[in-house]
GROMACS .gro file of C-alpha atoms in nm:
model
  338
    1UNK     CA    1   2.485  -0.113  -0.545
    2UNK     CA    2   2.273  -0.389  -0.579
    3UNK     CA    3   1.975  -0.430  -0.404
    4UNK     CA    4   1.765  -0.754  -0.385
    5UNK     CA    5   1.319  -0.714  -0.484
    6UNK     CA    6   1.200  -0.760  -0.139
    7UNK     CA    7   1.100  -0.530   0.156
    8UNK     CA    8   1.143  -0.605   0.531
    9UNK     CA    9   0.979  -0.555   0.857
   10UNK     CA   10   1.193  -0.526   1.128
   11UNK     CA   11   1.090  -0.640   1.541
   12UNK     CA   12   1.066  -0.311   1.769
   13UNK     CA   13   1.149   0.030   1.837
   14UNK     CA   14   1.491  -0.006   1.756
   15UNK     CA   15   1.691  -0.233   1.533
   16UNK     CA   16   1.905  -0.559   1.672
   17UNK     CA   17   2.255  -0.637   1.565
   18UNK     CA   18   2.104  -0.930   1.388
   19UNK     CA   19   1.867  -0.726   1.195
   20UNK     CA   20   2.181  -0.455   1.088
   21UNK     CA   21   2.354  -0.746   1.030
   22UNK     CA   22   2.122  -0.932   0.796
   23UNK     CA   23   1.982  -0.578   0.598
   24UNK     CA   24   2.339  -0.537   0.535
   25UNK     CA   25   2.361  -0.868   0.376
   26UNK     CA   26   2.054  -0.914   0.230
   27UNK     CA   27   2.018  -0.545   0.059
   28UNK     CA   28   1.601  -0.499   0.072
   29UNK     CA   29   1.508  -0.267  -0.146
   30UNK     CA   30   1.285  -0.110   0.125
   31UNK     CA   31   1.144  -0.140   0.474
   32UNK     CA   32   0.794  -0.126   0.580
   33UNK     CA   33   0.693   0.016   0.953
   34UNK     CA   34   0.374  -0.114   1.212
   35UNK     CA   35   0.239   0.018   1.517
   36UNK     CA   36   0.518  -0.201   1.678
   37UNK     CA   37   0.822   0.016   1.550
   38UNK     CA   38   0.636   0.365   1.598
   39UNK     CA   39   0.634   0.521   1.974
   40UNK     CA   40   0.701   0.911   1.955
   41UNK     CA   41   0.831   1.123   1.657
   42UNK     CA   42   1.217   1.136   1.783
   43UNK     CA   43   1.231   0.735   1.789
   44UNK     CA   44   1.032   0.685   1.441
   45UNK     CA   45   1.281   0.935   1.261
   46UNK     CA   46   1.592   0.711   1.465
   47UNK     CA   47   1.468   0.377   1.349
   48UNK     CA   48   1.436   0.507   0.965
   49UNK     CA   49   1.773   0.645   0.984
   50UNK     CA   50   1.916   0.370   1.118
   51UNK     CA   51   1.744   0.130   0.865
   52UNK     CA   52   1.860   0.370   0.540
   53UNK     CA   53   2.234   0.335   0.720
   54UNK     CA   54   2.196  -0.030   0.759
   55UNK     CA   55   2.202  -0.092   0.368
   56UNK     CA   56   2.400   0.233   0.266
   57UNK     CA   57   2.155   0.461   0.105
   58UNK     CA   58   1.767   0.627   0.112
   59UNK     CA   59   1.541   0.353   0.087
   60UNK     CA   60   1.197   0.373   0.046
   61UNK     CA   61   1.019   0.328   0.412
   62UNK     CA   62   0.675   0.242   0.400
   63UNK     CA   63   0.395   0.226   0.604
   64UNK     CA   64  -0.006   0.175   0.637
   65UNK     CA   65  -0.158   0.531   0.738
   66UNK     CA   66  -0.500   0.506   0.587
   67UNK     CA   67  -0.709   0.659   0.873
   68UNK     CA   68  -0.948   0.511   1.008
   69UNK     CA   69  -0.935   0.168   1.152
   70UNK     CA   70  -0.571   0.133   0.995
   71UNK     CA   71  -0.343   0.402   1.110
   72UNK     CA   72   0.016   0.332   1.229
   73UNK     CA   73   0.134   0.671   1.376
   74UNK     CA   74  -0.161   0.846   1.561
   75UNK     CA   75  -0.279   1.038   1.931
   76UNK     CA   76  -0.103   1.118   2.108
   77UNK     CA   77   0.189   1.189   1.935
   78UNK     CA   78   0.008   1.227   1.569
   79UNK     CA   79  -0.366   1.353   1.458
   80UNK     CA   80  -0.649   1.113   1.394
   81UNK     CA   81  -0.770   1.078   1.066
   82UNK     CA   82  -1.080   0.932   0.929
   83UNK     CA   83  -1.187   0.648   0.763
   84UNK     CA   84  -1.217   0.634   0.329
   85UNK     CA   85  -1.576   0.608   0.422
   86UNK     CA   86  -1.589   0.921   0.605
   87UNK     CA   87  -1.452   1.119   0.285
   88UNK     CA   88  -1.743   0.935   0.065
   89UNK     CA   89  -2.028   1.009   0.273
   90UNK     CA   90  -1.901   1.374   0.341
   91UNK     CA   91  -2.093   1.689   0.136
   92UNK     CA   92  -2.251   1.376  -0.071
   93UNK     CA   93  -2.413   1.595  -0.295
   94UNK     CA   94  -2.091   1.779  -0.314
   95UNK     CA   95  -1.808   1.603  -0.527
   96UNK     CA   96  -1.591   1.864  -0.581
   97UNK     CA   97  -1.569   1.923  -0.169
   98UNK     CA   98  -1.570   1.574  -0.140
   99UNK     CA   99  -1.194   1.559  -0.360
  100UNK     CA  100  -1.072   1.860  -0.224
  101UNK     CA  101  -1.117   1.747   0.142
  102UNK     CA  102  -0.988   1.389   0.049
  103UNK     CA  103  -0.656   1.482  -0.117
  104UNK     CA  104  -0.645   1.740   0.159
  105UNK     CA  105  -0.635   1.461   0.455
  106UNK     CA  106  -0.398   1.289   0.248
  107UNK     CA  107  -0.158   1.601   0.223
  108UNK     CA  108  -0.199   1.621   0.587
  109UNK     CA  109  -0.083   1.260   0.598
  110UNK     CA  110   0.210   1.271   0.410
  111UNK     CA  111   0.372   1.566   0.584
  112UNK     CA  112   0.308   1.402   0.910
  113UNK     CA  113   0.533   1.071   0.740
  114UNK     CA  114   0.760   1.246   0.563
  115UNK     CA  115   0.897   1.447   0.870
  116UNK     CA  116   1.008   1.099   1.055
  117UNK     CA  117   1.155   0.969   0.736
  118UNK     CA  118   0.856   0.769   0.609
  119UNK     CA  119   0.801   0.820   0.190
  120UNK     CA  120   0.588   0.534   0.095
  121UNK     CA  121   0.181   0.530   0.212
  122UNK     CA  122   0.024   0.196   0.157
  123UNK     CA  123  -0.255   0.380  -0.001
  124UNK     CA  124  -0.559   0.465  -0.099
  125UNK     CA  125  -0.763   0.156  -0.102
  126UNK     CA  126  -0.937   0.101  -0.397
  127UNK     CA  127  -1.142  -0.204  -0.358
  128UNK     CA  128  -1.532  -0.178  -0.386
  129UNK     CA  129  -1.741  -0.361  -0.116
  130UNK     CA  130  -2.008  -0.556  -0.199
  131UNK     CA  131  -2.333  -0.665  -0.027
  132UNK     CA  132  -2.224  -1.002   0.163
  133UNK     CA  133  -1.862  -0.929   0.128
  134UNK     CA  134  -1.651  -0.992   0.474
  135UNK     CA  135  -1.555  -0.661   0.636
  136UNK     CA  136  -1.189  -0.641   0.613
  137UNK     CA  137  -1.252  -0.406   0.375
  138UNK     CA  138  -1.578  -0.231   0.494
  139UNK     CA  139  -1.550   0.172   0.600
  140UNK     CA  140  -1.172   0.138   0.417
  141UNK     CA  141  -1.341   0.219   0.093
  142UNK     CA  142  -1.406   0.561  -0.011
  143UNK     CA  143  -1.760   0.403  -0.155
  144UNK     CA  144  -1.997   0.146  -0.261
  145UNK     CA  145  -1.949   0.232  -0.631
  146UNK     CA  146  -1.626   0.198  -0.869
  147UNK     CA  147  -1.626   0.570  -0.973
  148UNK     CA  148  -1.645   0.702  -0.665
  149UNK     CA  149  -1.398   0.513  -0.515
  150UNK     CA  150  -1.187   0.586  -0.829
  151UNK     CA  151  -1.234   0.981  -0.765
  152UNK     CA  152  -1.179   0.995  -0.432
  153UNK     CA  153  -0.891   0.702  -0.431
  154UNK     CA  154  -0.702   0.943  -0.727
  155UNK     CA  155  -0.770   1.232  -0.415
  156UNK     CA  156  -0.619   1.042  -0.204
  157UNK     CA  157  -0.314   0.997  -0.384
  158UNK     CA  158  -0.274   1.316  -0.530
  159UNK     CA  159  -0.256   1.478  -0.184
  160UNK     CA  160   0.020   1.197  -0.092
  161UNK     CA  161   0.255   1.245  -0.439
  162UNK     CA  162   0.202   1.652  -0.320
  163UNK     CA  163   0.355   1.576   0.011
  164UNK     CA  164   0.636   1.376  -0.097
  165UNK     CA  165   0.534   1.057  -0.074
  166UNK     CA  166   0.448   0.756  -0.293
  167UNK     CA  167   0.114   0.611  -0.285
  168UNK     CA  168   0.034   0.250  -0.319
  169UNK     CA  169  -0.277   0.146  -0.504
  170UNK     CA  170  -0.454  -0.194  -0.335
  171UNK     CA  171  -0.527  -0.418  -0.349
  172UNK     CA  172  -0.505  -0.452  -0.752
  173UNK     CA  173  -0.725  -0.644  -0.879
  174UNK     CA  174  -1.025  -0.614  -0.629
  175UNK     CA  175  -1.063  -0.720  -0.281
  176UNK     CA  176  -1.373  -0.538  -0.225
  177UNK     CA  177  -1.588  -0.874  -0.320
  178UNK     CA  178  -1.422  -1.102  -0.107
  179UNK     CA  179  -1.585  -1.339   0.179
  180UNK     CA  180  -1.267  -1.380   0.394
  181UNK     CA  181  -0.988  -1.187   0.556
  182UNK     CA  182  -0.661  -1.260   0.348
  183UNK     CA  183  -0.501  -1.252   0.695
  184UNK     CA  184  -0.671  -1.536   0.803
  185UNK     CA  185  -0.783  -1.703   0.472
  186UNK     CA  186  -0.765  -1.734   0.122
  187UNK     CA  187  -1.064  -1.572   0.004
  188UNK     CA  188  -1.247  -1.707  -0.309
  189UNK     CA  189  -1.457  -1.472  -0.555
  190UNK     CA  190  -1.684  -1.678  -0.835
  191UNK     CA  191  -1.820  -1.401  -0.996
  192UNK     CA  192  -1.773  -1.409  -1.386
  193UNK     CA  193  -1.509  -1.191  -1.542
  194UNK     CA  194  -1.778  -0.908  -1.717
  195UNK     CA  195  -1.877  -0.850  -1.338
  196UNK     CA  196  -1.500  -0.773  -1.228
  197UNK     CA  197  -1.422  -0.572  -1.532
  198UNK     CA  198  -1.738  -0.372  -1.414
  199UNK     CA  199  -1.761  -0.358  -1.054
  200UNK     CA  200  -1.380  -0.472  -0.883
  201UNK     CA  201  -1.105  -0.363  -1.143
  202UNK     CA  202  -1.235  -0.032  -1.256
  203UNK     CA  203  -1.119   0.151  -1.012
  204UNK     CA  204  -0.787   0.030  -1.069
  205UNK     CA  205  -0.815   0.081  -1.464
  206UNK     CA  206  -0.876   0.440  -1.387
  207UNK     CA  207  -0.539   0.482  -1.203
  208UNK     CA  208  -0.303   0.312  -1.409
  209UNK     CA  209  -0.069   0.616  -1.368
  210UNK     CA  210  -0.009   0.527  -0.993
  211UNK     CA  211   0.327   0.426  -0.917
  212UNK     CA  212   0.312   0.107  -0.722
  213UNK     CA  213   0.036  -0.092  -0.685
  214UNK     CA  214  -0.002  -0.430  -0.388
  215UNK     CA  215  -0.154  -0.759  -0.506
  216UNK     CA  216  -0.465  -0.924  -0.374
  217UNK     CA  217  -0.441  -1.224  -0.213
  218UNK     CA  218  -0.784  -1.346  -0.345
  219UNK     CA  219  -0.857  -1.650  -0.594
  220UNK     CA  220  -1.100  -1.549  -0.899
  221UNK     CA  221  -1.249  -1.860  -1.042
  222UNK     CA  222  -1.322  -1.718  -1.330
  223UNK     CA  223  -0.967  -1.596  -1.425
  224UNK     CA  224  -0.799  -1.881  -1.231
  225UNK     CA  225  -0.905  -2.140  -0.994
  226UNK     CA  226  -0.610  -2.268  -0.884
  227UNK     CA  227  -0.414  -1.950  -0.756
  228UNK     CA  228  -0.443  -1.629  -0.543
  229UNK     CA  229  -0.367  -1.304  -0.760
  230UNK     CA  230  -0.034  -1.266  -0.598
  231UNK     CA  231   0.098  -1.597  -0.748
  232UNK     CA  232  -0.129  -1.597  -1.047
  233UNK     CA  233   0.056  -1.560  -1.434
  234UNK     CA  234  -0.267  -1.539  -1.542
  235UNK     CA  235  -0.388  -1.252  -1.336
  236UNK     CA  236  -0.100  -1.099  -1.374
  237UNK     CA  237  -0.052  -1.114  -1.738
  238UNK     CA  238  -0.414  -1.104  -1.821
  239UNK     CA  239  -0.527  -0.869  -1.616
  240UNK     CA  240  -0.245  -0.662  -1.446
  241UNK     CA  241  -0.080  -0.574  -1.742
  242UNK     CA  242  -0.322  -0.650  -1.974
  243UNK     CA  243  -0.668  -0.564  -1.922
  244UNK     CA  244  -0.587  -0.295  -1.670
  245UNK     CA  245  -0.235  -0.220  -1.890
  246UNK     CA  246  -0.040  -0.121  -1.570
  247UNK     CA  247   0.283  -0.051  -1.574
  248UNK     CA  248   0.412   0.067  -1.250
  249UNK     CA  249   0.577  -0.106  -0.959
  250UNK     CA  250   0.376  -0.452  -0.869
  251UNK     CA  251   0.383  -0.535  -0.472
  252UNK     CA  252   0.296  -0.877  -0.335
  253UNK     CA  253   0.069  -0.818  -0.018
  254UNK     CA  254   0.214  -0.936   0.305
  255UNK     CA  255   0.386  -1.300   0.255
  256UNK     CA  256   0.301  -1.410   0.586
  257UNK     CA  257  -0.059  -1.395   0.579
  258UNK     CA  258  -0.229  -1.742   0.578
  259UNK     CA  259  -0.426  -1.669   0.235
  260UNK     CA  260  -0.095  -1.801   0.126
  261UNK     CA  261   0.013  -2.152   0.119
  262UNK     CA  262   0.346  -2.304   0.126
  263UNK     CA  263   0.707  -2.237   0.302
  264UNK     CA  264   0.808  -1.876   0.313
  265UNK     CA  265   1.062  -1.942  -0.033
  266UNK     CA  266   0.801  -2.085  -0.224
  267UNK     CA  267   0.579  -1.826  -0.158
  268UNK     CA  268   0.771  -1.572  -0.259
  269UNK     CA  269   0.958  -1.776  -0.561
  270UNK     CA  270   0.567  -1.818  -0.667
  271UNK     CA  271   0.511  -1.475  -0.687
  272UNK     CA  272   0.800  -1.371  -0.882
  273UNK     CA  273   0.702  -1.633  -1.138
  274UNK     CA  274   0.366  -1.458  -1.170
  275UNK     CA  275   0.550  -1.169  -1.272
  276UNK     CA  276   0.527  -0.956  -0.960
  277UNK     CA  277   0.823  -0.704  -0.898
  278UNK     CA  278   0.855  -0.721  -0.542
  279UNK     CA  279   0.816  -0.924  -0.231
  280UNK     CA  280   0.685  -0.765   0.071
  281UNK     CA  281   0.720  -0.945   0.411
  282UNK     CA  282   0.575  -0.740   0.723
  283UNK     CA  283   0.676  -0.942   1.072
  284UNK     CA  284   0.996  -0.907   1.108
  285UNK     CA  285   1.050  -1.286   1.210
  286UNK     CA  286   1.415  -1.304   1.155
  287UNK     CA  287   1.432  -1.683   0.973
  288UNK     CA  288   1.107  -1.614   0.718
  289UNK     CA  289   1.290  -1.268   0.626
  290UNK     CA  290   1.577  -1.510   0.537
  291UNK     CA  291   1.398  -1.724   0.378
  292UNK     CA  292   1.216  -1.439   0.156
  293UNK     CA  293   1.532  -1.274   0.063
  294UNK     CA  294   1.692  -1.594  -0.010
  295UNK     CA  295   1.408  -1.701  -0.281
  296UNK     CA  296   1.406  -1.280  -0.444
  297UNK     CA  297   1.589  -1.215  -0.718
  298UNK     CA  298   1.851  -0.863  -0.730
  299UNK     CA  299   1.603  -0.619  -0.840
  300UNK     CA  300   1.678  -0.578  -1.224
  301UNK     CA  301   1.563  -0.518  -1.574
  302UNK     CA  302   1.180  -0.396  -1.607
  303UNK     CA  303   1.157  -0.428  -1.202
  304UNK     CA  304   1.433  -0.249  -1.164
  305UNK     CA  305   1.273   0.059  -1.433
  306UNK     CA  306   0.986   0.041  -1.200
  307UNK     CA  307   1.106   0.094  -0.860
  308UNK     CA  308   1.342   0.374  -1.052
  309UNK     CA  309   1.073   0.553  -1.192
  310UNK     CA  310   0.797   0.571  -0.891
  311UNK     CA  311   1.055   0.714  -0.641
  312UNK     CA  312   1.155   0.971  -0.920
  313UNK     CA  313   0.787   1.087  -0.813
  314UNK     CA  314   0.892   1.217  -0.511
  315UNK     CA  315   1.230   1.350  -0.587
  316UNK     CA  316   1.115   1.676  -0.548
  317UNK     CA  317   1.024   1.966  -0.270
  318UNK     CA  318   0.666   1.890  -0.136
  319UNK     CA  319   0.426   2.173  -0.262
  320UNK     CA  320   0.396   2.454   0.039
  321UNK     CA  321   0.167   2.370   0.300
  322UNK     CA  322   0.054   2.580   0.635
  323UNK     CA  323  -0.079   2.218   0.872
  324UNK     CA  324  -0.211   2.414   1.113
  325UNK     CA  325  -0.424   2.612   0.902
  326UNK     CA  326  -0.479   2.275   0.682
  327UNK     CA  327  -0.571   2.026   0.999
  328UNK     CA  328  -0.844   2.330   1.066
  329UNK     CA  329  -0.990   2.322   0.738
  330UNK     CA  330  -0.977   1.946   0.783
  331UNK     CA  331  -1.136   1.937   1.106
  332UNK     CA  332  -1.428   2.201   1.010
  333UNK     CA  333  -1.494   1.972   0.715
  334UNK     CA  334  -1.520   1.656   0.928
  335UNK     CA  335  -1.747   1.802   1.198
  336UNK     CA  336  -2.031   1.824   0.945
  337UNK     CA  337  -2.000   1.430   0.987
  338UNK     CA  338  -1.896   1.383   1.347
   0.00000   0.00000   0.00000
């Protein structure tokens, strides 16, 4: 079966004969979930089995359950968890407790997705804020510095890939400097390259053995002027799989948001020039998804090895885990914060 390199949104709490018409056509590799598809635990498991049957077998389903200020799936119906910020400023002179409560929210996390049917976690954010930077980032980060943002985003993910779910590394290179939202702008970082390398991509350098990774929508002036990461060649070759020598699964961040210039085909025919693997478009607005999947390529050749090889992560029985007992451990560890 061939499937095409992009992964769709979809309108509301249940799919549309137009939108089982078109996955069935169009073949996404995936599907991606917002607060708009989720209501209760019975209709979130119905709408990813009814997405996996509209294009014939078990495609990844992702979704963005950080905690915090982004959390699809929450009270009443799921658990609130905290922000990355909360993990980093929790037992501070404590790293070790500091990990093990991390990956331990994250476990939490991914047994909560996995029993609707959800397997991919747009997580853990690993971009470093900086002083001045706008706060679209902010309390997301696990910290102010790249190591522990590193240690605690490798936590993070650990306790996902445990549960049976993939994490997803962002937003690779570094969004943590950045003055704008992406959503509503294209942001544009001047700081010189030896001050990325340092500060923005080391986090990212130090978990190259993640399986997919989403782009930043952010111009660097000193790697390129003239183009965002996502549609970059030279961020992606220079830096993506060459300074940072990643290999897994590269994610464009959400086509539609304005950072991006251009109809919905050339934005996504720009960033699979760069070199990125796949398209992801988050709305659900039937004519851009048509226009996306019209302008990606059938997922193929080192793409192809890619998306193969991170969801052979997860082919496998999540380790044993008691939530009860672990949302109690969780919760005694937050109160020393509340």
């Amino acid at each position: 079966m061939t499937t095409r390199a992009f992964i769709a949104g979809c309108s509301g709490l249940a799919l549309t004969p137009d939108e089982i018409a078109f996955y069935r056509e169009a073949s996404p590799w995936g599907f991606i979930l917002f607060k708009r598809n989720i209501a209760d635990p019975a209709q979130a498991t119905a709408l990813c089995e009814a997405l996996r049957e509209a294009v014939g077998w078990d495609a990844p389903i992702l979704v963005d359950q950080e905690g915090g200020r982004v959390q699809r799936m929450g009270p009443p119906h799921w658990p609130k968890y905290p922000s990355g910020r909360t993990y980093g400023v929790l037992h501070a002179n404590d790293p070790l407790v500091q990990r093990e409560v991390t990956r331990l929210g994250a476990r939490l996390m991914a047994h909560d997705l996995r029993a609707v049917g959800i397997n991919v976690d747009c997580m853990p954010v690993l971009d470093v804020p900086t002083a001045g930077a706008h706060d679209v980032i902010g309390d997301r980060a696990y910290g102010r510095t790249p190591a522990q943002v590193a240690i605690l985003g490798r936590a993070a993910a650990e306790g996902l890939l445990a549960g049976g779910v993939l994490p997803v590394i962002k937003h690779m290179p570094g969004h943590g400097r950045a003055g704008s939202d992406s959503h509503l702008a294209l942001p544009i970082v001047d700081a010189s390259r030896e001050a990325l390398e340092r500060h923005d991509f080391a986090p990212f350098r130090m978990l190259t053995d993640m399986p997919i990774a989403m782009t930043a929508h952010v111009v660097y002036t000193a790697l390129d002027p003239d183009h965002p990461a996502t549609t970059s060649r030279i961020v992606m070759d220079d830096i993506v799989r060459g300074y940072l020598a990643y290999d897994g699964l590269v994610v464009t961040d959400d086509l539609s948001m304005k950072a991006l210039s251009g109809t919905f085909s050339q934005k996504t025919e720009a960033a699979f020039a760069a070199g990125c693997d796949m398209a992801l478009h988050c709305n659900g607005v039937m004519d851009e998804m048509i226009a996306v999947a019209g302008a990606a390529p059938a997922l193929a050749g080192e793409a192809l090895r890619r998306a193969d090889a991170a969801l052979q992560r997860i082919r496998h029985e999540p380790e044993p885990l008691d939530p009860v007992d672990a949302r109690a451990r969780l919760d005694a560890a937050l109160a020393m914060v509340a």
